[in-house]
Short mmCIF file of N, CA and C in Angstrom, two decimals:
data_model
loop_
_atom_site.label_atom_id
_atom_site.label_comp_id
_atom_site.label_asym_id
_atom_site.label_seq_id
_atom_site.Cartn_x
_atom_site.Cartn_y
_atom_site.Cartn_z
N MET A 1 126.29 115.21 115.80
CA MET A 1 126.62 114.55 114.62
C MET A 1 125.69 114.14 113.91
N LYS A 2 126.07 113.64 113.04
CA LYS A 2 125.86 113.56 111.28
C LYS A 2 124.61 112.63 111.61
N ALA A 3 123.31 113.17 111.00
CA ALA A 3 122.25 112.21 110.38
C ALA A 3 122.72 110.46 110.21
N PRO A 4 122.43 109.64 110.70
CA PRO A 4 122.28 108.65 109.45
C PRO A 4 121.07 108.40 108.05
N ARG A 5 121.56 108.21 107.01
CA ARG A 5 120.83 108.16 106.21
C ARG A 5 120.05 107.44 106.35
N ILE A 6 119.14 106.68 106.98
CA ILE A 6 118.20 106.68 106.93
C ILE A 6 117.30 107.23 107.87
N ALA A 7 117.51 108.17 108.23
CA ALA A 7 116.49 110.24 108.62
C ALA A 7 116.14 110.77 107.12
N TYR A 8 116.97 110.67 106.32
CA TYR A 8 117.48 111.67 104.89
C TYR A 8 115.82 110.67 104.55
N PHE A 9 115.91 109.55 104.55
CA PHE A 9 114.41 108.95 103.99
C PHE A 9 113.23 108.78 103.93
N VAL A 10 113.09 108.61 105.91
CA VAL A 10 112.33 109.25 106.12
C VAL A 10 111.93 110.24 106.14
N GLY A 11 112.62 111.45 105.87
CA GLY A 11 111.90 112.43 106.35
C GLY A 11 111.66 112.86 104.75
N LEU A 12 112.74 112.15 103.55
CA LEU A 12 111.73 112.27 102.42
C LEU A 12 110.48 112.10 101.94
N SER A 13 109.38 111.07 102.79
CA SER A 13 108.56 109.96 102.42
C SER A 13 108.01 110.90 103.48
N ALA A 14 108.01 111.85 104.77
CA ALA A 14 107.64 113.02 105.40
C ALA A 14 107.24 114.04 104.46
N MET A 15 107.75 114.39 103.84
CA MET A 15 107.84 115.67 102.29
C MET A 15 106.81 115.55 101.79
N PHE A 16 107.26 114.03 101.01
CA PHE A 16 105.96 113.94 99.46
C PHE A 16 104.65 113.17 100.64
N ALA A 17 104.65 112.99 101.16
CA ALA A 17 103.71 112.91 102.04
C ALA A 17 102.70 113.99 101.65
N ASP A 18 103.35 115.07 103.50
CA ASP A 18 103.13 116.69 102.93
C ASP A 18 102.79 117.13 102.18
N MET A 19 103.41 117.35 101.52
CA MET A 19 102.89 117.71 99.62
C MET A 19 101.83 116.90 99.67
N GLY A 20 101.62 116.07 99.91
CA GLY A 20 100.07 115.46 98.81
C GLY A 20 98.94 115.85 100.05
N TYR A 21 98.99 115.54 101.01
CA TYR A 21 97.88 115.84 102.01
C TYR A 21 97.68 117.49 102.69
N GLN A 22 98.57 118.23 103.01
CA GLN A 22 98.80 119.75 103.08
C GLN A 22 97.67 120.06 102.56
N GLY A 23 98.14 120.02 100.78
CA GLY A 23 96.52 121.25 99.92
C GLY A 23 95.55 121.32 100.24
N ALA A 24 94.93 119.52 100.53
CA ALA A 24 94.10 119.18 100.40
C ALA A 24 93.38 119.53 102.19
N MET A 25 94.43 118.53 102.64
CA MET A 25 93.65 120.47 104.41
C MET A 25 93.22 121.54 103.73
N ALA A 26 93.94 122.39 102.67
CA ALA A 26 93.43 123.62 102.82
C ALA A 26 92.83 123.73 101.93
N LEU A 27 92.35 122.65 101.19
CA LEU A 27 91.18 123.47 99.95
C LEU A 27 89.67 122.29 100.97
N LEU A 28 90.16 121.17 102.07
CA LEU A 28 88.38 121.09 102.63
C LEU A 28 87.76 122.05 103.05
N PRO A 29 88.16 123.31 103.48
CA PRO A 29 86.99 124.63 104.33
C PRO A 29 86.10 125.30 102.75
N VAL A 30 87.17 125.37 102.43
CA VAL A 30 86.38 125.96 100.47
C VAL A 30 85.50 125.08 100.23
N TYR A 31 85.87 124.63 100.08
CA TYR A 31 84.88 122.88 99.51
C TYR A 31 83.82 122.83 99.76
N LEU A 32 83.75 122.57 101.63
CA LEU A 32 83.09 121.77 101.57
C LEU A 32 81.90 123.29 102.10
N VAL A 33 82.41 124.11 102.58
CA VAL A 33 82.22 125.64 102.92
C VAL A 33 81.04 126.25 101.62
N PHE A 34 81.56 126.54 100.17
CA PHE A 34 81.22 127.39 98.95
C PHE A 34 80.82 126.55 98.05
N VAL A 35 81.33 125.20 97.99
CA VAL A 35 81.55 124.45 97.15
C VAL A 35 78.95 123.71 97.46
N LEU A 36 80.11 122.72 99.13
CA LEU A 36 78.59 121.82 98.61
C LEU A 36 77.96 122.71 100.37
N LYS A 37 78.00 124.04 100.47
CA LYS A 37 76.59 125.32 101.18
C LYS A 37 76.94 124.53 102.05
N LEU A 38 77.95 123.58 103.10
CA LEU A 38 77.30 122.45 104.68
C LEU A 38 77.45 124.27 105.40
N ASN A 39 77.03 124.36 105.42
CA ASN A 39 76.77 125.03 106.74
C ASN A 39 77.99 125.47 108.27
N PHE A 40 78.11 126.14 108.06
CA PHE A 40 79.80 126.47 109.08
C PHE A 40 79.63 125.78 110.14
N ILE A 41 78.44 125.76 111.15
CA ILE A 41 78.02 124.61 111.87
C ILE A 41 78.41 124.06 111.72
N TYR A 42 78.58 122.98 110.82
CA TYR A 42 78.39 121.21 110.45
C TYR A 42 79.38 121.37 110.12
N PHE A 43 80.14 122.05 109.31
CA PHE A 43 81.86 122.58 109.48
C PHE A 43 82.39 121.54 110.07
N GLY A 44 81.97 122.93 111.62
CA GLY A 44 82.64 122.76 112.51
C GLY A 44 82.81 121.22 113.24
N ILE A 45 81.79 120.67 112.99
CA ILE A 45 81.19 119.44 113.99
C ILE A 45 82.02 119.01 112.86
N ALA A 46 83.02 118.88 112.01
CA ALA A 46 83.17 118.11 111.32
C ALA A 46 84.70 117.47 111.30
N GLU A 47 85.00 119.08 111.39
CA GLU A 47 86.01 119.58 111.78
C GLU A 47 86.46 118.78 112.89
N ALA A 48 85.52 118.88 114.22
CA ALA A 48 86.05 118.40 115.18
C ALA A 48 86.27 117.20 115.20
N LEU A 49 85.26 116.60 114.27
CA LEU A 49 85.33 114.38 114.53
C LEU A 49 86.82 114.49 113.70
N ILE A 50 86.96 115.24 112.82
CA ILE A 50 88.36 114.32 111.49
C ILE A 50 89.22 114.51 112.66
N PHE A 51 89.54 115.97 113.56
CA PHE A 51 90.55 116.54 114.95
C PHE A 51 90.76 114.70 115.45
N GLY A 52 89.43 115.43 116.29
CA GLY A 52 89.31 114.90 117.45
C GLY A 52 89.13 113.18 117.36
N PHE A 53 88.75 112.91 116.78
CA PHE A 53 89.82 110.80 116.24
C PHE A 53 90.67 110.35 116.02
N GLY A 54 91.16 111.43 115.25
CA GLY A 54 92.20 111.13 114.62
C GLY A 54 93.53 111.33 115.61
N SER A 55 93.14 112.18 117.06
CA SER A 55 93.85 111.51 118.20
C SER A 55 93.80 109.85 118.88
N LEU A 56 92.70 110.00 118.87
CA LEU A 56 92.69 108.50 119.09
C LEU A 56 92.92 106.98 118.19
N PHE A 57 93.32 107.85 116.60
CA PHE A 57 93.65 106.81 115.91
C PHE A 57 95.10 107.03 115.88
N SER A 58 96.01 107.99 116.84
CA SER A 58 97.51 108.49 117.20
C SER A 58 97.87 107.41 118.28
N TYR A 59 96.67 106.57 118.43
CA TYR A 59 97.13 106.08 119.76
C TYR A 59 96.78 104.61 119.31
N LEU A 60 96.26 104.53 119.24
CA LEU A 60 96.45 102.76 118.09
C LEU A 60 97.15 102.66 116.96
N GLY A 61 97.31 103.79 116.52
CA GLY A 61 98.48 103.43 115.71
C GLY A 61 99.93 103.11 116.16
N GLY A 62 100.06 103.66 117.61
CA GLY A 62 101.47 103.75 118.60
C GLY A 62 101.06 101.64 119.62
N LYS A 63 99.89 101.99 119.66
CA LYS A 63 99.48 100.72 120.09
C LYS A 63 99.14 98.94 118.80
N LEU A 64 99.54 99.55 117.72
CA LEU A 64 99.21 98.21 116.64
C LEU A 64 101.52 98.70 115.87
N SER A 65 101.73 99.05 116.03
CA SER A 65 103.09 99.74 116.15
C SER A 65 103.78 99.28 116.87
N ASP A 66 103.54 98.53 118.30
CA ASP A 66 104.59 97.63 119.59
C ASP A 66 104.31 95.85 119.24
N ARG A 67 103.04 95.90 118.18
CA ARG A 67 102.05 94.42 117.85
C ARG A 67 103.34 94.12 116.57
N TYR A 68 102.33 95.41 115.46
CA TYR A 68 102.80 94.52 114.06
C TYR A 68 104.25 95.28 113.83
N GLY A 69 105.06 95.96 114.04
CA GLY A 69 106.03 96.58 112.98
C GLY A 69 105.57 97.62 113.37
N SER A 70 106.65 98.57 114.00
CA SER A 70 106.64 100.39 112.72
C SER A 70 106.12 100.12 112.00
N LYS A 71 107.17 99.98 110.98
CA LYS A 71 107.41 99.78 109.44
C LYS A 71 106.23 99.36 109.08
N ASN A 72 105.88 98.06 109.09
CA ASN A 72 104.45 97.66 108.66
C ASN A 72 103.49 98.30 109.31
N VAL A 73 102.68 99.23 110.18
CA VAL A 73 101.80 99.84 110.54
C VAL A 73 101.84 100.77 109.90
N ALA A 74 103.15 102.13 109.57
CA ALA A 74 103.82 103.39 108.90
C ALA A 74 103.43 103.16 107.33
N VAL A 75 103.95 101.61 107.18
CA VAL A 75 103.35 101.90 105.38
C VAL A 75 101.86 101.65 105.17
N ALA A 76 100.97 100.80 106.21
CA ALA A 76 99.92 100.31 106.04
C ALA A 76 98.81 101.96 106.13
N GLY A 77 99.07 102.69 107.16
CA GLY A 77 98.49 103.67 106.79
C GLY A 77 99.08 104.81 105.93
N ASN A 78 100.09 104.69 105.44
CA ASN A 78 100.76 105.49 104.65
C ASN A 78 100.16 105.25 103.62
N SER A 79 99.96 103.47 102.71
CA SER A 79 98.89 103.95 101.89
C SER A 79 97.89 103.54 101.63
N LEU A 80 96.89 104.21 103.07
CA LEU A 80 95.51 104.29 103.35
C LEU A 80 95.21 105.77 103.15
N ILE A 81 96.10 106.77 103.00
CA ILE A 81 95.85 107.81 103.06
C ILE A 81 96.11 108.71 102.00
N PRO A 82 95.43 108.27 101.24
CA PRO A 82 94.53 108.46 99.47
C PRO A 82 93.39 108.41 99.51
N PHE A 83 92.21 108.22 100.88
CA PHE A 83 90.98 107.65 99.92
C PHE A 83 91.55 109.93 100.32
N LEU A 84 91.39 109.82 101.64
CA LEU A 84 91.01 111.81 101.61
C LEU A 84 91.00 113.02 100.33
N SER A 85 91.94 111.62 98.93
CA SER A 85 92.39 112.46 97.77
C SER A 85 90.89 111.87 97.03
N PHE A 86 89.94 111.22 97.10
CA PHE A 86 88.63 111.74 96.75
C PHE A 86 87.20 112.58 97.23
N THR A 87 87.72 113.32 98.09
CA THR A 87 87.04 114.45 98.09
C THR A 87 86.30 115.32 97.40
N GLY A 88 86.82 115.40 96.64
CA GLY A 88 85.92 116.30 95.66
C GLY A 88 85.31 115.15 94.62
N PHE A 89 84.83 113.95 94.68
CA PHE A 89 84.34 113.67 94.14
C PHE A 89 83.19 113.39 93.87
N THR A 90 82.21 113.40 95.15
CA THR A 90 81.18 113.72 95.53
C THR A 90 80.70 114.79 95.94
N TYR A 91 79.43 115.61 95.80
CA TYR A 91 78.72 116.43 96.11
C TYR A 91 77.61 116.46 97.15
N ILE A 92 77.90 114.91 98.06
CA ILE A 92 77.76 114.93 99.14
C ILE A 92 78.33 115.18 100.63
N PRO A 93 78.04 116.15 101.66
CA PRO A 93 79.24 116.45 101.68
C PRO A 93 78.87 115.50 103.57
N LEU A 94 78.19 114.89 104.22
CA LEU A 94 78.28 113.50 104.25
C LEU A 94 79.85 112.83 103.83
N ILE A 95 79.30 112.67 102.79
CA ILE A 95 80.70 111.26 101.38
C ILE A 95 81.40 112.40 102.07
N SER A 96 81.83 113.64 101.33
CA SER A 96 82.80 114.02 101.38
C SER A 96 83.93 114.39 102.64
N VAL A 97 82.96 113.96 103.40
CA VAL A 97 83.94 114.29 104.94
C VAL A 97 83.96 112.93 105.06
N GLY A 98 83.47 111.87 105.44
CA GLY A 98 83.44 110.51 105.59
C GLY A 98 84.85 110.32 105.02
N LEU A 99 85.70 111.09 103.35
CA LEU A 99 86.42 110.06 102.13
C LEU A 99 87.75 110.92 102.87
N PHE A 100 87.49 112.50 103.52
CA PHE A 100 88.57 113.19 103.74
C PHE A 100 89.51 112.92 105.84
N SER A 101 87.74 112.34 106.35
CA SER A 101 88.07 111.43 107.49
C SER A 101 89.60 110.58 107.65
N THR A 102 88.43 109.06 106.89
CA THR A 102 89.70 108.36 106.83
C THR A 102 90.60 109.01 105.62
N GLY A 103 91.02 109.05 105.17
CA GLY A 103 92.68 109.37 105.05
C GLY A 103 93.34 110.12 106.12
N TRP A 104 92.57 110.83 106.47
CA TRP A 104 93.07 111.97 107.80
C TRP A 104 93.36 110.81 108.94
N TRP A 105 92.83 110.32 109.84
CA TRP A 105 92.29 108.78 110.37
C TRP A 105 93.78 108.05 109.74
N MET A 106 94.19 107.47 108.69
CA MET A 106 95.05 106.89 108.55
C MET A 106 96.57 107.70 108.47
N ARG A 107 96.52 109.25 107.92
CA ARG A 107 97.52 109.84 108.84
C ARG A 107 97.77 109.47 110.00
N ASN A 108 97.21 110.00 111.06
CA ASN A 108 97.70 109.89 112.34
C ASN A 108 97.72 108.66 112.76
N LEU A 109 97.54 106.88 112.06
CA LEU A 109 97.78 105.08 112.40
C LEU A 109 99.21 105.88 111.96
N ARG A 110 99.03 106.71 110.91
CA ARG A 110 100.75 106.55 110.59
C ARG A 110 101.74 106.37 111.58
N SER A 111 101.25 108.33 111.74
CA SER A 111 102.32 109.38 112.51
C SER A 111 103.25 108.31 113.53
N PRO A 112 102.41 107.47 114.61
CA PRO A 112 103.37 107.45 115.83
C PRO A 112 104.52 106.21 115.11
N ALA A 113 103.93 105.42 114.35
CA ALA A 113 104.50 103.79 113.69
C ALA A 113 106.05 104.11 112.98
N ARG A 114 105.47 105.99 112.27
CA ARG A 114 106.24 106.11 111.52
C ARG A 114 108.14 106.70 112.55
N ARG A 115 107.35 107.58 113.06
CA ARG A 115 107.98 108.00 114.46
C ARG A 115 108.79 106.65 115.68
N ALA A 116 108.46 106.26 115.61
CA ALA A 116 109.23 104.86 116.41
C ALA A 116 110.21 103.89 115.22
N PHE A 117 109.79 104.25 113.86
CA PHE A 117 110.77 102.80 113.23
C PHE A 117 111.66 103.52 112.71
N LEU A 118 111.64 105.12 112.91
CA LEU A 118 112.99 106.02 113.25
C LEU A 118 113.87 106.54 114.22
N ALA A 119 113.21 106.10 114.82
CA ALA A 119 113.86 105.87 116.51
C ALA A 119 114.34 105.04 117.06
N GLU A 120 113.49 103.62 115.60
CA GLU A 120 114.13 102.39 116.22
C GLU A 120 115.73 101.95 115.29
N ASN A 121 115.68 102.73 114.27
CA ASN A 121 116.84 102.55 113.77
C ASN A 121 117.62 103.67 113.59
N THR A 122 117.49 104.54 114.52
CA THR A 122 119.17 105.50 115.23
C THR A 122 119.55 105.10 116.89
N GLU A 123 120.77 105.59 116.25
CA GLU A 123 121.38 105.63 117.85
C GLU A 123 120.27 106.52 118.43
N GLU A 124 121.06 106.68 119.87
CA GLU A 124 120.36 107.88 120.67
C GLU A 124 121.33 109.11 120.59
N ASN A 125 122.51 108.75 120.44
CA ASN A 125 122.81 110.11 119.80
C ASN A 125 122.63 111.32 118.74
N GLU A 126 122.12 110.13 117.81
CA GLU A 126 121.81 110.13 116.10
C GLU A 126 120.09 110.88 116.30
N ARG A 127 119.43 110.92 117.62
CA ARG A 127 118.13 110.79 117.21
C ARG A 127 117.57 112.30 116.95
N THR A 128 118.44 113.39 117.70
CA THR A 128 117.88 114.22 117.59
C THR A 128 118.05 115.33 116.20
N SER A 129 119.60 114.69 115.68
CA SER A 129 119.41 115.20 114.49
C SER A 129 118.74 115.05 113.16
N SER A 130 118.16 113.66 113.50
CA SER A 130 117.39 112.49 112.76
C SER A 130 116.22 112.87 112.98
N PHE A 131 115.50 113.36 113.55
CA PHE A 131 114.23 114.15 113.83
C PHE A 131 114.43 115.21 113.35
N GLY A 132 115.21 116.22 113.59
CA GLY A 132 115.07 117.28 112.93
C GLY A 132 115.18 117.21 111.20
N ILE A 133 115.81 116.36 111.12
CA ILE A 133 115.42 116.22 109.26
C ILE A 133 114.87 115.89 108.42
N LEU A 134 113.35 114.60 109.89
CA LEU A 134 112.38 114.69 109.26
C LEU A 134 111.75 115.78 109.39
N HIS A 135 111.33 116.47 110.59
CA HIS A 135 110.54 117.64 110.59
C HIS A 135 110.66 118.46 109.76
N SER A 136 112.15 118.50 109.74
CA SER A 136 112.19 119.67 108.63
C SER A 136 111.65 119.88 107.40
N LEU A 137 111.73 118.54 106.44
CA LEU A 137 111.38 117.89 105.21
C LEU A 137 109.73 117.43 105.08
N ASP A 138 109.40 117.38 106.63
CA ASP A 138 108.11 117.50 106.28
C ASP A 138 107.36 119.04 106.13
N VAL A 139 107.72 119.85 107.23
CA VAL A 139 107.13 121.48 106.96
C VAL A 139 107.56 121.81 105.39
N GLY A 140 108.50 121.47 105.08
CA GLY A 140 108.82 121.45 103.49
C GLY A 140 107.96 121.70 102.68
N GLY A 141 106.94 119.99 102.82
CA GLY A 141 106.48 119.24 101.83
C GLY A 141 105.73 120.45 101.73
N GLY A 142 104.68 120.76 103.05
CA GLY A 142 103.23 121.11 103.09
C GLY A 142 103.64 122.75 102.51
N ILE A 143 105.04 123.20 102.57
CA ILE A 143 105.01 124.60 102.12
C ILE A 143 104.78 124.86 100.28
N ILE A 144 105.57 123.47 99.94
CA ILE A 144 105.69 122.59 98.54
C ILE A 144 104.59 122.87 98.04
N SER A 145 103.56 121.80 98.80
CA SER A 145 102.01 121.91 98.80
C SER A 145 101.42 122.60 98.37
N ILE A 146 101.27 123.63 99.82
CA ILE A 146 100.88 124.73 99.04
C ILE A 146 101.13 125.65 97.92
N LEU A 147 101.90 125.80 98.11
CA LEU A 147 102.62 126.56 96.90
C LEU A 147 102.37 125.92 95.04
N ILE A 148 101.95 124.35 95.42
CA ILE A 148 101.45 123.72 93.94
C ILE A 148 100.00 124.40 93.64
N LEU A 149 99.29 123.94 94.90
CA LEU A 149 98.09 124.08 95.51
C LEU A 149 97.54 125.63 94.01
N VAL A 150 98.45 126.78 94.58
CA VAL A 150 98.25 128.16 94.23
C VAL A 150 98.43 128.21 92.72
N ILE A 151 99.30 127.06 92.41
CA ILE A 151 99.59 127.24 90.94
C ILE A 151 98.19 126.42 90.00
N LEU A 152 97.87 125.50 91.02
CA LEU A 152 97.14 124.53 89.99
C LEU A 152 95.56 125.23 90.21
N ILE A 153 95.36 125.58 91.09
CA ILE A 153 93.97 126.87 91.03
C ILE A 153 93.75 127.79 89.99
N LEU A 154 95.49 129.14 89.68
CA LEU A 154 95.77 129.74 89.50
C LEU A 154 95.42 128.91 87.57
N LEU A 155 95.67 127.98 87.83
CA LEU A 155 95.50 126.90 86.31
C LEU A 155 94.06 126.43 85.91
N ASN A 156 93.51 127.01 86.56
CA ASN A 156 92.04 127.04 86.18
C ASN A 156 91.77 125.48 86.54
N PHE A 157 91.80 124.24 87.56
CA PHE A 157 91.88 123.32 87.98
C PHE A 157 90.35 122.73 89.13
N THR A 158 89.84 121.66 88.05
CA THR A 158 88.49 122.00 89.27
C THR A 158 89.06 121.47 90.52
N TYR A 159 87.92 121.21 91.48
CA TYR A 159 88.41 120.92 92.44
C TYR A 159 88.93 119.05 93.24
N LYS A 160 87.50 118.61 92.16
CA LYS A 160 87.89 117.23 91.87
C LYS A 160 89.75 117.09 91.86
N TYR A 161 90.07 117.57 90.80
CA TYR A 161 91.31 117.23 90.35
C TYR A 161 92.60 117.96 91.64
N LEU A 162 91.63 118.75 92.10
CA LEU A 162 93.31 119.17 92.99
C LEU A 162 93.15 118.47 94.31
N PHE A 163 92.20 118.76 94.31
CA PHE A 163 91.27 116.74 95.34
C PHE A 163 92.59 116.07 95.84
N LEU A 164 92.04 115.08 93.54
CA LEU A 164 93.36 114.28 93.39
C LEU A 164 94.45 114.42 93.28
N PHE A 165 95.24 115.51 92.86
CA PHE A 165 96.43 115.31 92.91
C PHE A 165 97.39 115.10 94.15
N SER A 166 96.86 115.50 95.71
CA SER A 166 96.86 115.04 97.11
C SER A 166 97.82 113.48 96.85
N ILE A 167 97.35 112.53 95.71
CA ILE A 167 97.51 110.85 95.66
C ILE A 167 98.38 110.91 94.85
N PHE A 168 99.08 111.90 94.48
CA PHE A 168 100.82 111.49 93.77
C PHE A 168 101.73 111.06 94.64
N PRO A 169 102.22 112.44 95.44
CA PRO A 169 102.37 113.00 96.45
C PRO A 169 102.61 111.45 97.33
N ILE A 170 101.63 110.66 97.75
CA ILE A 170 101.17 110.63 98.52
C ILE A 170 101.63 108.68 98.48
N ILE A 171 101.50 108.38 96.71
CA ILE A 171 102.14 107.39 96.17
C ILE A 171 103.50 107.35 96.47
N ILE A 172 103.84 108.65 96.36
CA ILE A 172 105.78 108.18 96.24
C ILE A 172 105.93 108.10 97.78
N SER A 173 105.31 108.79 98.50
CA SER A 173 105.60 108.97 100.22
C SER A 173 105.77 107.64 100.56
N THR A 174 105.07 107.14 100.20
CA THR A 174 104.46 105.34 100.39
C THR A 174 106.15 104.40 99.98
N LEU A 175 106.47 104.86 98.73
CA LEU A 175 106.91 103.61 97.78
C LEU A 175 107.97 104.00 98.94
N ILE A 176 108.10 104.98 98.99
CA ILE A 176 110.26 105.40 99.46
C ILE A 176 109.57 105.14 100.71
N LEU A 177 108.38 104.93 101.93
CA LEU A 177 108.49 104.20 103.49
C LEU A 177 108.65 102.61 102.68
N ALA A 178 108.17 101.87 101.66
CA ALA A 178 107.90 100.89 101.83
C ALA A 178 109.61 100.32 101.64
N SER A 179 110.09 100.74 100.74
CA SER A 179 111.51 100.75 100.56
C SER A 179 112.95 100.37 101.87
N ILE A 180 112.50 101.42 102.07
CA ILE A 180 113.64 101.33 103.81
C ILE A 180 113.84 99.93 104.66
N LYS A 181 115.25 100.12 104.15
CA LYS A 181 115.28 98.82 104.49
C LYS A 181 115.59 99.28 106.00
N SER A 182 115.33 98.24 107.07
CA SER A 182 115.84 98.43 108.72
C SER A 182 117.58 98.77 108.77
N ASN A 183 118.27 99.52 108.93
CA ASN A 183 119.28 98.81 108.91
C ASN A 183 120.30 98.69 110.74
N LYS A 184 118.83 98.51 111.22
CA LYS A 184 120.04 97.65 112.69
C LYS A 184 118.16 98.15 114.06
N HIS A 185 118.29 96.51 114.41
CA HIS A 185 117.38 97.25 115.92
C HIS A 185 117.83 97.31 116.28
N LEU A 186 117.52 98.58 116.97
CA LEU A 186 117.97 99.23 118.48
C LEU A 186 116.92 99.35 119.20
N PRO A 187 117.17 97.87 120.66
CA PRO A 187 116.25 98.40 121.51
C PRO A 187 116.59 99.85 121.89
N LEU A 188 115.26 100.50 122.19
CA LEU A 188 115.33 102.00 122.55
C LEU A 188 114.78 101.75 124.74
N LYS A 189 115.44 102.21 125.30
CA LYS A 189 115.59 102.89 126.74
C LYS A 189 114.58 102.97 127.13
N LYS A 190 114.14 101.76 128.41
CA LYS A 190 113.12 102.37 129.07
C LYS A 190 112.63 102.93 130.18
N GLN A 191 111.65 104.39 129.96
CA GLN A 191 112.53 105.88 131.22
C GLN A 191 110.87 105.13 132.04
#
């Protein structure tokens, strides 16, 4: 079964989002441990908080999606991911971790809503190929992000600008996601 057009747009949004934040994710340990001299034990605690609370934000995103609409929550969460783009603007580890955490948690808030939006706008027999497109473009964006990061590092960009670069693809991702029109509102079968 051929995937519907909406799958490509949701996938492109995912690709650009990953082009933004995956590079920032790769930079985070280097910045915190080697630049800000954060003890590796505290870095481990920071990572645990970022990812641990992230799962709670995913749950919250799913609940909010049910209440306020999947597209609304997906766009709102996606539009707040750029908080992590300002991680390199401070030399205070707690603030850097706070900025990154906020953006990452908004990414987690958005993810279930974005998947629900795709599921709501595809027929059951289209979902396998639609989610395949979403995830392949998502992974592709992460690969592109790391390639861009390597190029920017080789061009001697400072950490501030390396993190800040992540904002541009995320903005593009949000604009794509916000512009997608629901082509249908299909009820999902309760299992």
